[in-house]
Amino acid sequence: MRGLALPWLIALLLAAPVAVGMAGVALPAFGYLPALGGDGLSLEPFRHLVAEPGLAASVGLSLASGLLTTLVSVAGVAIFLAAFFGTPAFRAARQGLAPLLAVPHAAAAFGLLFLIAPSGLVFRLAGPLLGLDRPPDLLIVGDPLGLSMMAALVAKEMPFLLLVAFAALPQAEPERRMQLARSLGYGRMAAFLLTVWPTVYRQIRLPVVAVAAFASSVVDVAMILGPSTPAPLAVRLLSWMNDPDLSQRFVASAGALLQLAVTLAVILAWLGLERLVLAARRRWSRSGRRFAADRAARRLAALPVALSGLAVVVGLLLLVLWSFAGFWAFPDLAPAELTLRSWQRALAGATGPLWTSFVVALAAAVVALVLVMLLLEGRRRQFPSARAGEVRLTRAVAGLIYLPLIVPQVAFVFGLQVLVIGAGLTPSLPLLVAVHLVFVAPYAALALADPWFALDPRYERIAASLGRTRATSFLRVRLPLLAAPVMTALAIGFAVSIGQYLPTVLIGAGRLPTITTEAVALAAGGDRRVIGVYALLQTLLPFALFAVAALVPALLAGRRRGMRAA
Amino acid sequence: MIVKLLWRGLLAGLIGLAPLPAAAADPDPTDWPAVVAEAEGQTVYFNAWGGSSAINDYIAWAAGEVKRQFGVTLQHVKLEDTATAVAKVVAEKAAGRDEGGSVDLIWINGENFASMQEQGLLAEGFATRLPNWRYVDTGNPSITTDFTVPTLGQESPWGGAKMVFFTDPARTGPIDDMPDDTDALLAWAKEHPGRFSYPAPPDFVGSSFLKQVLIEQIEDAALLAEPVDDATFETVTAPLWQWLDEIRPALWREGRDYPQNYPAMKQLLADSELDIIFAFNPAEASAAIAAGELPDTVRSFTFPGGTLGNTHFVAIPYNSSAKAGAMVVANFLLSPAAQIRKEDPKFWGDPTVLKLDSLPEADREAFAAIDRGVATLSPDELGPVLPEPHPSWMTRIEEEWTKRYGS
């Protein structure tokens, strides 16, 4: 009984804030918010919403951003794996891309901005060739189609999906399938795409859908690189919520429901696209075309992943350079003077926020990890005789814990804020941890679920037969064997917490400044030096934890020689 | 426990059934020693725009002073938009938290003030009863009325603002050849396509620029002192839209994108993408040169016929949890020492709200001794101040602008 109830209880706990937050925007969306004079139900907010100029364009942008970002990211991952599986490039990507996960979205977006803007590095390099002494009057950043915004999202999401795919690969038995397909005469890429990729994709489907949902409702990246006339829906939603004309609050709530619908539409469209691709693949496999000569295609296949990795890394280097820059005119490649002033100024005020970020993120990540492990272990113990990889979360429980990944943040955080204030809760560290938990736990579950169920249960059965209790075998056998995925889940959860802006500002009422809330406030001032410093500070914490996460399993394995092979 | 809390929150927050506690009496500034005594030990959460290192440093300095002098802890809650603070107070009112609110003091002006006053989100008038009110330049109409709305003492003046333009004569030629009104600006922009722009409303500086054009282009500027009349709005504002339509193709990025705010324009001037920018603070350029953000060849100019000017304020929300402390801070920000530092471009460079004649000799000399920097016009070169229109104009113009150019 206990085992049956526990996963449900934890899942409900994690999903409750989303549901309550949704209720908190649904009522005002239909005109009910007594504090602002909305006493009855009406469709008036939706009428105002529809009358907002450029609404269709905003919705279109959000739809396109959700679909295109996901499409390019997934396709990039698929062709990269197909071309390079088992090669040195594959191993290099596996090592090199993991740290990119630590870079917060906003930091990556600023890096890209400093790279591709008309006054950015690319045009400074091209300046002498093109005879530029001033930046060209080109609409590259903030382009009406949102292409630079989508590029930044792809650059951030591709490494994420690639790492998830790496984790899923072993279960697709790539070597054996590739051997078989290649012996039938298929080219390397065709063999992978036909036999291995479908299994990999099936396992990473949830992260893919989460990427689609995120890209359709992203706020920070869209504010930095996205178009402003009009902006994507999520950005406009936020400005309606912050409008001094308080009646806009109703429009914002109606907009939040629209955002939810847009995100759902993106997900549905994606699922439709999946079917099309599936049908195309069937046709292909029946046609018998083998694409044996794919050398040229293989070279091209590296481009998307290499470009996005490069963009993030060069962007980070530019952030470093700006953070030490004095006056730095176009088209100079380096600042005229280097100074520590920006760092000195920032560090004087940043230690408090850094500490808050660290404490909240660590607490949220640890609590999330414990909850997720309880949930997974509770589920696993319902099937004592199951074999490795056989157990899955029930659809309902999975749906509940992954709800915060699918429902756009902007659509429910405001409702949650009203609830928190209404409950008489004052902003405090534990409250902030609790709210971060809602966003951290799903990612921790995402990172841990598959390895958790995939571990061969016979290890623990042997431990039991040697007379060890369940608790001992859990602590001394299961946890050490899973040290790598557990630490990765912790690091991912930590990074997710560090990156949270909206919930931190709204629930913390600004009284608990974190490095991210400070970074966003200062970014409003547009000073590239300060942005550089804060974006780097924002990157530093998760980076440190990813480093620790990589070290701990190695140290553990060092003491247990038998594990090294695993 | 959690479930109970959730329910309580749901009921209180969403259905609005929370019992309304009787508001405690506000501290009375006429009995100042009592206010100071009550303030000691309080923490004041000061919600203020956090986009400028210079301003943040100034607030940090003020925090040190009020801690030392009055035992008041001043916490700067850094906002990326002032409206966020208004949103917080709204959310609290929605949830029935009429006491113990999370915002104690807000840096505010214009639209946000009018909106909060209208919704009853501000504490009752206190500013005119503060001890340092005696130094305030009450002859300046923008101190007693904020965008034509009477302040009723519900906000305490903090600093002045005046629209001033900046350019780099090293690139653009003699400063005397720069446009001297919006007609000349339009002609200049057509001659130099892609080198001028303005922040997209509802950014404060961008909206202010639209008001400047409106005031200069409208036939009867007296209309702007009254609330907007929907029936005549279109005909009255037609010259503004004509001006904007004409300049649009000559704007930076052909008006298909706009700078986000003043700091973004400053960066574009530094990158030599823009040649003329403007700010609401005459010392911005000098401060930016000192900070290494602009080349030291940048200079300022203004329109001899006058530019917009106004005052920004601090206000106390109705549910502030530290009203006495907030009053002590507001009073400190009005002190000659605080205002002298604020007017110094080394620290901030914001014109004072004090009347120099009312100050003691030593303070007057300190104001006179401020080094305003190479790129700052002296007070007598700044030109006349044009009064702000009623806030309803801004709301309508922002809406109309978004319809025409923002979508």
mmCIF file of N, CA, C and O in Angstrom, chain B residues 214-270:
data_model
loop_
_atom_site.group_PDB
_atom_site.id
_atom_site.type_symbol
_atom_site.label_atom_id
_atom_site.label_comp_id
_atom_site.label_asym_id
_atom_site.label_seq_id
_atom_site.Cartn_x
_atom_site.Cartn_y
_atom_site.Cartn_z
ATOM 1 N N LEU B 214 4.904 65.637 -29.894
ATOM 2 C CA LEU B 214 3.498 66.041 -29.828
ATOM 3 C C LEU B 214 3.370 67.510 -29.422
ATOM 4 O O LEU B 214 2.657 68.293 -30.053
ATOM 5 N N ILE B 215 4.085 67.873 -28.353
ATOM 6 C CA ILE B 215 3.976 69.246 -27.850
ATOM 7 C C ILE B 215 4.406 70.249 -28.914
ATOM 8 O O ILE B 215 3.793 71.300 -29.094
ATOM 9 N N GLU B 216 5.478 69.902 -29.648
ATOM 10 C CA GLU B 216 5.960 70.845 -30.658
ATOM 11 C C GLU B 216 5.073 70.879 -31.899
ATOM 12 O O GLU B 216 4.965 71.903 -32.563
ATOM 13 N N GLN B 217 4.472 69.747 -32.244
ATOM 14 C CA GLN B 217 3.755 69.667 -33.509
ATOM 15 C C GLN B 217 2.261 70.009 -33.385
ATOM 16 O O GLN B 217 1.642 70.429 -34.350
ATOM 17 N N ILE B 218 1.713 69.818 -32.186
ATOM 18 C CA ILE B 218 0.267 70.042 -32.006
ATOM 19 C C ILE B 218 -0.060 71.521 -32.161
ATOM 20 O O ILE B 218 0.778 72.382 -31.916
ATOM 21 N N GLU B 219 -1.285 71.800 -32.621
ATOM 22 C CA GLU B 219 -1.634 73.200 -32.840
ATOM 23 C C GLU B 219 -1.899 73.939 -31.536
ATOM 24 O O GLU B 219 -1.426 75.040 -31.324
ATOM 25 N N ASP B 220 -2.638 73.283 -30.632
ATOM 26 C CA ASP B 220 -2.975 73.948 -29.374
ATOM 27 C C ASP B 220 -2.456 73.108 -28.207
ATOM 28 O O ASP B 220 -3.126 72.196 -27.743
ATOM 29 N N ALA B 221 -1.246 73.443 -27.734
ATOM 30 C CA ALA B 221 -0.612 72.644 -26.688
ATOM 31 C C ALA B 221 -1.391 72.694 -25.371
ATOM 32 O O ALA B 221 -1.223 71.837 -24.504
ATOM 33 N N ALA B 222 -2.256 73.694 -25.219
ATOM 34 C CA ALA B 222 -3.016 73.819 -23.972
ATOM 35 C C ALA B 222 -3.932 72.619 -23.750
ATOM 36 O O ALA B 222 -4.245 72.264 -22.614
ATOM 37 N N LEU B 223 -4.338 71.981 -24.858
ATOM 38 C CA LEU B 223 -5.212 70.803 -24.751
ATOM 39 C C LEU B 223 -4.585 69.701 -23.907
ATOM 40 O O LEU B 223 -5.269 68.902 -23.276
ATOM 41 N N LEU B 224 -3.234 69.653 -23.901
ATOM 42 C CA LEU B 224 -2.534 68.538 -23.263
ATOM 43 C C LEU B 224 -2.616 68.576 -21.740
ATOM 44 O O LEU B 224 -2.336 67.573 -21.080
ATOM 45 N N ALA B 225 -2.996 69.724 -21.197
ATOM 46 C CA ALA B 225 -3.126 69.806 -19.745
ATOM 47 C C ALA B 225 -4.387 69.102 -19.265
ATOM 48 O O ALA B 225 -4.520 68.756 -18.096
ATOM 49 N N GLU B 226 -5.327 68.883 -20.196
ATOM 50 C CA GLU B 226 -6.589 68.214 -19.856
ATOM 51 C C GLU B 226 -6.493 66.745 -20.230
ATOM 52 O O GLU B 226 -5.708 66.372 -21.089
ATOM 53 N N PRO B 227 -7.329 65.903 -19.608
ATOM 54 C CA PRO B 227 -7.359 64.502 -20.025
ATOM 55 C C PRO B 227 -7.746 64.388 -21.501
ATOM 56 O O PRO B 227 -8.397 65.271 -22.052
ATOM 57 N N VAL B 228 -7.320 63.280 -22.118
ATOM 58 C CA VAL B 228 -7.616 63.036 -23.523
ATOM 59 C C VAL B 228 -9.119 63.027 -23.770
ATOM 60 O O VAL B 228 -9.882 62.494 -22.971
ATOM 61 N N ASP B 229 -9.520 63.650 -24.891
ATOM 62 C CA ASP B 229 -10.915 63.547 -25.311
ATOM 63 C C ASP B 229 -10.952 62.615 -26.516
ATOM 64 O O ASP B 229 -10.394 62.926 -27.571
ATOM 65 N N ASP B 230 -11.579 61.454 -26.326
ATOM 66 C CA ASP B 230 -11.549 60.433 -27.373
ATOM 67 C C ASP B 230 -12.088 60.955 -28.705
ATOM 68 O O ASP B 230 -11.623 60.558 -29.768
ATOM 69 N N ALA B 231 -13.072 61.843 -28.620
ATOM 70 C CA ALA B 231 -13.723 62.304 -29.841
ATOM 71 C C ALA B 231 -12.767 63.083 -30.741
ATOM 72 O O ALA B 231 -12.815 62.974 -31.960
ATOM 73 N N THR B 232 -11.852 63.848 -30.122
ATOM 74 C CA THR B 232 -10.984 64.697 -30.939
ATOM 75 C C THR B 232 -9.554 64.163 -31.013
ATOM 76 O O THR B 232 -8.702 64.764 -31.673
ATOM 77 N N PHE B 233 -9.269 63.050 -30.350
ATOM 78 C CA PHE B 233 -7.900 62.541 -30.248
ATOM 79 C C PHE B 233 -7.240 62.450 -31.618
ATOM 80 O O PHE B 233 -6.122 62.907 -31.836
ATOM 81 N N GLU B 234 -7.991 61.876 -32.560
ATOM 82 C CA GLU B 234 -7.392 61.615 -33.869
ATOM 83 C C GLU B 234 -6.965 62.895 -34.586
ATOM 84 O O GLU B 234 -5.832 63.002 -35.064
ATOM 85 N N THR B 235 -7.856 63.863 -34.630
ATOM 86 C CA THR B 235 -7.527 65.090 -35.354
ATOM 87 C C THR B 235 -6.435 65.870 -34.630
ATOM 88 O O THR B 235 -5.535 66.414 -35.269
ATOM 89 N N VAL B 236 -6.504 65.888 -33.287
ATOM 90 C CA VAL B 236 -5.531 66.676 -32.533
ATOM 91 C C VAL B 236 -4.121 66.103 -32.698
ATOM 92 O O VAL B 236 -3.141 66.842 -32.817
ATOM 93 N N THR B 237 -4.007 64.762 -32.716
ATOM 94 C CA THR B 237 -2.678 64.156 -32.761
ATOM 95 C C THR B 237 -2.197 63.896 -34.188
ATOM 96 O O THR B 237 -1.083 63.391 -34.359
ATOM 97 N N ALA B 238 -3.001 64.236 -35.176
ATOM 98 C CA ALA B 238 -2.613 63.957 -36.565
ATOM 99 C C ALA B 238 -1.215 64.461 -36.919
ATOM 100 O O ALA B 238 -0.445 63.733 -37.566
ATOM 101 N N PRO B 239 -0.824 65.680 -36.493
ATOM 102 C CA PRO B 239 0.533 66.148 -36.854
ATOM 103 C C PRO B 239 1.643 65.238 -36.294
ATOM 104 O O PRO B 239 2.681 65.072 -36.935
ATOM 105 N N LEU B 240 1.406 64.661 -35.089
ATOM 106 C CA LEU B 240 2.394 63.757 -34.502
ATOM 107 C C LEU B 240 2.603 62.538 -35.399
ATOM 108 O O LEU B 240 3.730 62.170 -35.721
ATOM 109 N N TRP B 241 1.491 61.942 -35.843
ATOM 110 C CA TRP B 241 1.602 60.719 -36.664
ATOM 111 C C TRP B 241 2.202 61.034 -38.016
ATOM 112 O O TRP B 241 2.951 60.219 -38.564
ATOM 113 N N GLN B 242 1.884 62.221 -38.512
ATOM 114 C CA GLN B 242 2.476 62.607 -39.794
ATOM 115 C C GLN B 242 3.999 62.711 -39.657
ATOM 116 O O GLN B 242 4.747 62.240 -40.514
ATOM 117 N N TRP B 243 4.439 63.342 -38.567
ATOM 118 C CA TRP B 243 5.870 63.498 -38.310
ATOM 119 C C TRP B 243 6.527 62.124 -38.211
ATOM 120 O O TRP B 243 7.577 61.863 -38.792
ATOM 121 N N LEU B 244 5.875 61.219 -37.456
ATOM 122 C CA LEU B 244 6.454 59.883 -37.247
ATOM 123 C C LEU B 244 6.461 59.077 -38.541
ATOM 124 O O LEU B 244 7.419 58.353 -38.829
ATOM 125 N N ASP B 245 5.385 59.210 -39.336
ATOM 126 C CA ASP B 245 5.346 58.506 -40.624
ATOM 127 C C ASP B 245 6.489 58.986 -41.525
ATOM 128 O O ASP B 245 7.110 58.195 -42.228
ATOM 129 N N GLU B 246 6.726 60.301 -41.469
ATOM 130 C CA GLU B 246 7.750 60.861 -42.354
ATOM 131 C C GLU B 246 9.146 60.423 -41.958
ATOM 132 O O GLU B 246 9.995 60.162 -42.805
ATOM 133 N N ILE B 247 9.389 60.365 -40.651
ATOM 134 C CA ILE B 247 10.754 60.061 -40.209
ATOM 135 C C ILE B 247 11.044 58.558 -40.272
ATOM 136 O O ILE B 247 12.192 58.149 -40.394
ATOM 137 N N ARG B 248 9.996 57.758 -40.255
ATOM 138 C CA ARG B 248 10.196 56.325 -40.088
ATOM 139 C C ARG B 248 11.189 55.696 -41.085
ATOM 140 O O ARG B 248 12.098 54.989 -40.676
ATOM 141 N N PRO B 249 11.042 55.958 -42.394
ATOM 142 C CA PRO B 249 11.990 55.309 -43.316
ATOM 143 C C PRO B 249 13.432 55.745 -43.089
ATOM 144 O O PRO B 249 14.358 55.033 -43.490
ATOM 145 N N ALA B 250 13.620 56.904 -42.428
ATOM 146 C CA ALA B 250 14.980 57.406 -42.225
ATOM 147 C C ALA B 250 15.556 56.956 -40.892
ATOM 148 O O ALA B 250 16.700 57.265 -40.560
ATOM 149 N N LEU B 251 14.753 56.208 -40.109
ATOM 150 C CA LEU B 251 15.221 55.787 -38.793
ATOM 151 C C LEU B 251 16.236 54.650 -38.909
ATOM 152 O O LEU B 251 16.355 54.001 -39.952
ATOM 153 N N TRP B 252 16.937 54.427 -37.829
ATOM 154 C CA TRP B 252 17.818 53.260 -37.667
ATOM 155 C C TRP B 252 17.009 51.994 -37.964
ATOM 156 O O TRP B 252 15.852 51.881 -37.540
ATOM 157 N N ARG B 253 17.573 51.067 -38.739
ATOM 158 C CA ARG B 253 16.875 49.836 -39.147
ATOM 159 C C ARG B 253 15.541 50.155 -39.842
ATOM 160 O O ARG B 253 14.589 49.383 -39.752
ATOM 161 N N GLU B 254 15.463 51.340 -40.449
ATOM 162 C CA GLU B 254 14.251 51.777 -41.149
ATOM 163 C C GLU B 254 12.994 51.659 -40.287
ATOM 164 O O GLU B 254 11.891 51.436 -40.790
ATOM 165 N N GLY B 255 13.180 51.795 -38.979
ATOM 166 C CA GLY B 255 12.019 51.740 -38.082
ATOM 167 C C GLY B 255 11.391 50.368 -37.988
ATOM 168 O O GLY B 255 10.257 50.236 -37.528
ATOM 169 N N ARG B 256 12.123 49.332 -38.415
ATOM 170 C CA ARG B 256 11.560 47.990 -38.252
ATOM 171 C C ARG B 256 11.904 47.411 -36.888
ATOM 172 O O ARG B 256 11.369 46.389 -36.469
ATOM 173 N N ASP B 257 12.857 48.034 -36.204
ATOM 174 C CA ASP B 257 13.178 47.665 -34.834
ATOM 175 C C ASP B 257 13.542 48.967 -34.124
ATOM 176 O O ASP B 257 13.888 49.955 -34.780
ATOM 177 N N TYR B 258 13.432 48.974 -32.810
ATOM 178 C CA TYR B 258 13.734 50.175 -32.051
ATOM 179 C C TYR B 258 14.644 49.813 -30.888
ATOM 180 O O TYR B 258 14.588 48.690 -30.387
ATOM 181 N N PRO B 259 15.476 50.750 -30.441
ATOM 182 C CA PRO B 259 16.274 50.464 -29.240
ATOM 183 C C PRO B 259 15.334 50.200 -28.063
ATOM 184 O O PRO B 259 14.226 50.743 -28.018
ATOM 185 N N GLN B 260 15.806 49.364 -27.130
ATOM 186 C CA GLN B 260 14.943 48.975 -26.020
ATOM 187 C C GLN B 260 14.726 50.120 -25.035
ATOM 188 O O GLN B 260 13.644 50.285 -24.499
ATOM 189 N N ASN B 261 15.773 50.903 -24.787
ATOM 190 C CA ASN B 261 15.665 51.977 -23.793
ATOM 191 C C ASN B 261 16.839 52.930 -23.960
ATOM 192 O O ASN B 261 17.622 52.805 -24.898
ATOM 193 N N TYR B 262 16.977 53.884 -23.030
ATOM 194 C CA TYR B 262 18.070 54.839 -23.147
ATOM 195 C C TYR B 262 19.444 54.171 -23.137
ATOM 196 O O TYR B 262 20.289 54.479 -23.992
ATOM 197 N N PRO B 263 19.723 53.257 -22.179
ATOM 198 C CA PRO B 263 21.056 52.635 -22.181
ATOM 199 C C PRO B 263 21.374 51.937 -23.508
ATOM 200 O O PRO B 263 22.520 51.945 -23.953
ATOM 201 N N ALA B 264 20.355 51.355 -24.142
ATOM 202 C CA ALA B 264 20.610 50.711 -25.432
ATOM 203 C C ALA B 264 21.029 51.759 -26.467
ATOM 204 O O ALA B 264 21.926 51.520 -27.276
ATOM 205 N N MET B 265 20.405 52.946 -26.423
ATOM 206 C CA MET B 265 20.805 54.007 -27.353
ATOM 207 C C MET B 265 22.235 54.452 -27.073
ATOM 208 O O MET B 265 22.994 54.745 -27.994
ATOM 209 N N LYS B 266 22.576 54.499 -25.799
ATOM 210 C CA LYS B 266 23.925 54.917 -25.410
ATOM 211 C C LYS B 266 24.950 53.959 -26.019
ATOM 212 O O LYS B 266 25.970 54.376 -26.559
ATOM 213 N N GLN B 267 24.649 52.645 -25.940
ATOM 214 C CA GLN B 267 25.543 51.656 -26.526
ATOM 215 C C GLN B 267 25.627 51.834 -28.041
ATOM 216 O O GLN B 267 26.702 51.716 -28.627
ATOM 217 N N LEU B 268 24.492 52.160 -28.664
ATOM 218 C CA LEU B 268 24.487 52.337 -30.117
ATOM 219 C C LEU B 268 25.285 53.578 -30.527
ATOM 220 O O LEU B 268 25.899 53.609 -31.590
ATOM 221 N N LEU B 269 25.287 54.604 -29.675
ATOM 222 C CA LEU B 269 26.122 55.773 -29.944
ATOM 223 C C LEU B 269 27.596 55.393 -29.811
ATOM 224 O O LEU B 269 28.433 55.779 -30.630
ATOM 225 N N ALA B 270 27.903 54.593 -28.779
ATOM 226 C CA ALA B 270 29.286 54.155 -28.576
ATOM 227 C C ALA B 270 29.768 53.314 -29.759
ATOM 228 O O ALA B 270 30.920 53.410 -30.172
#
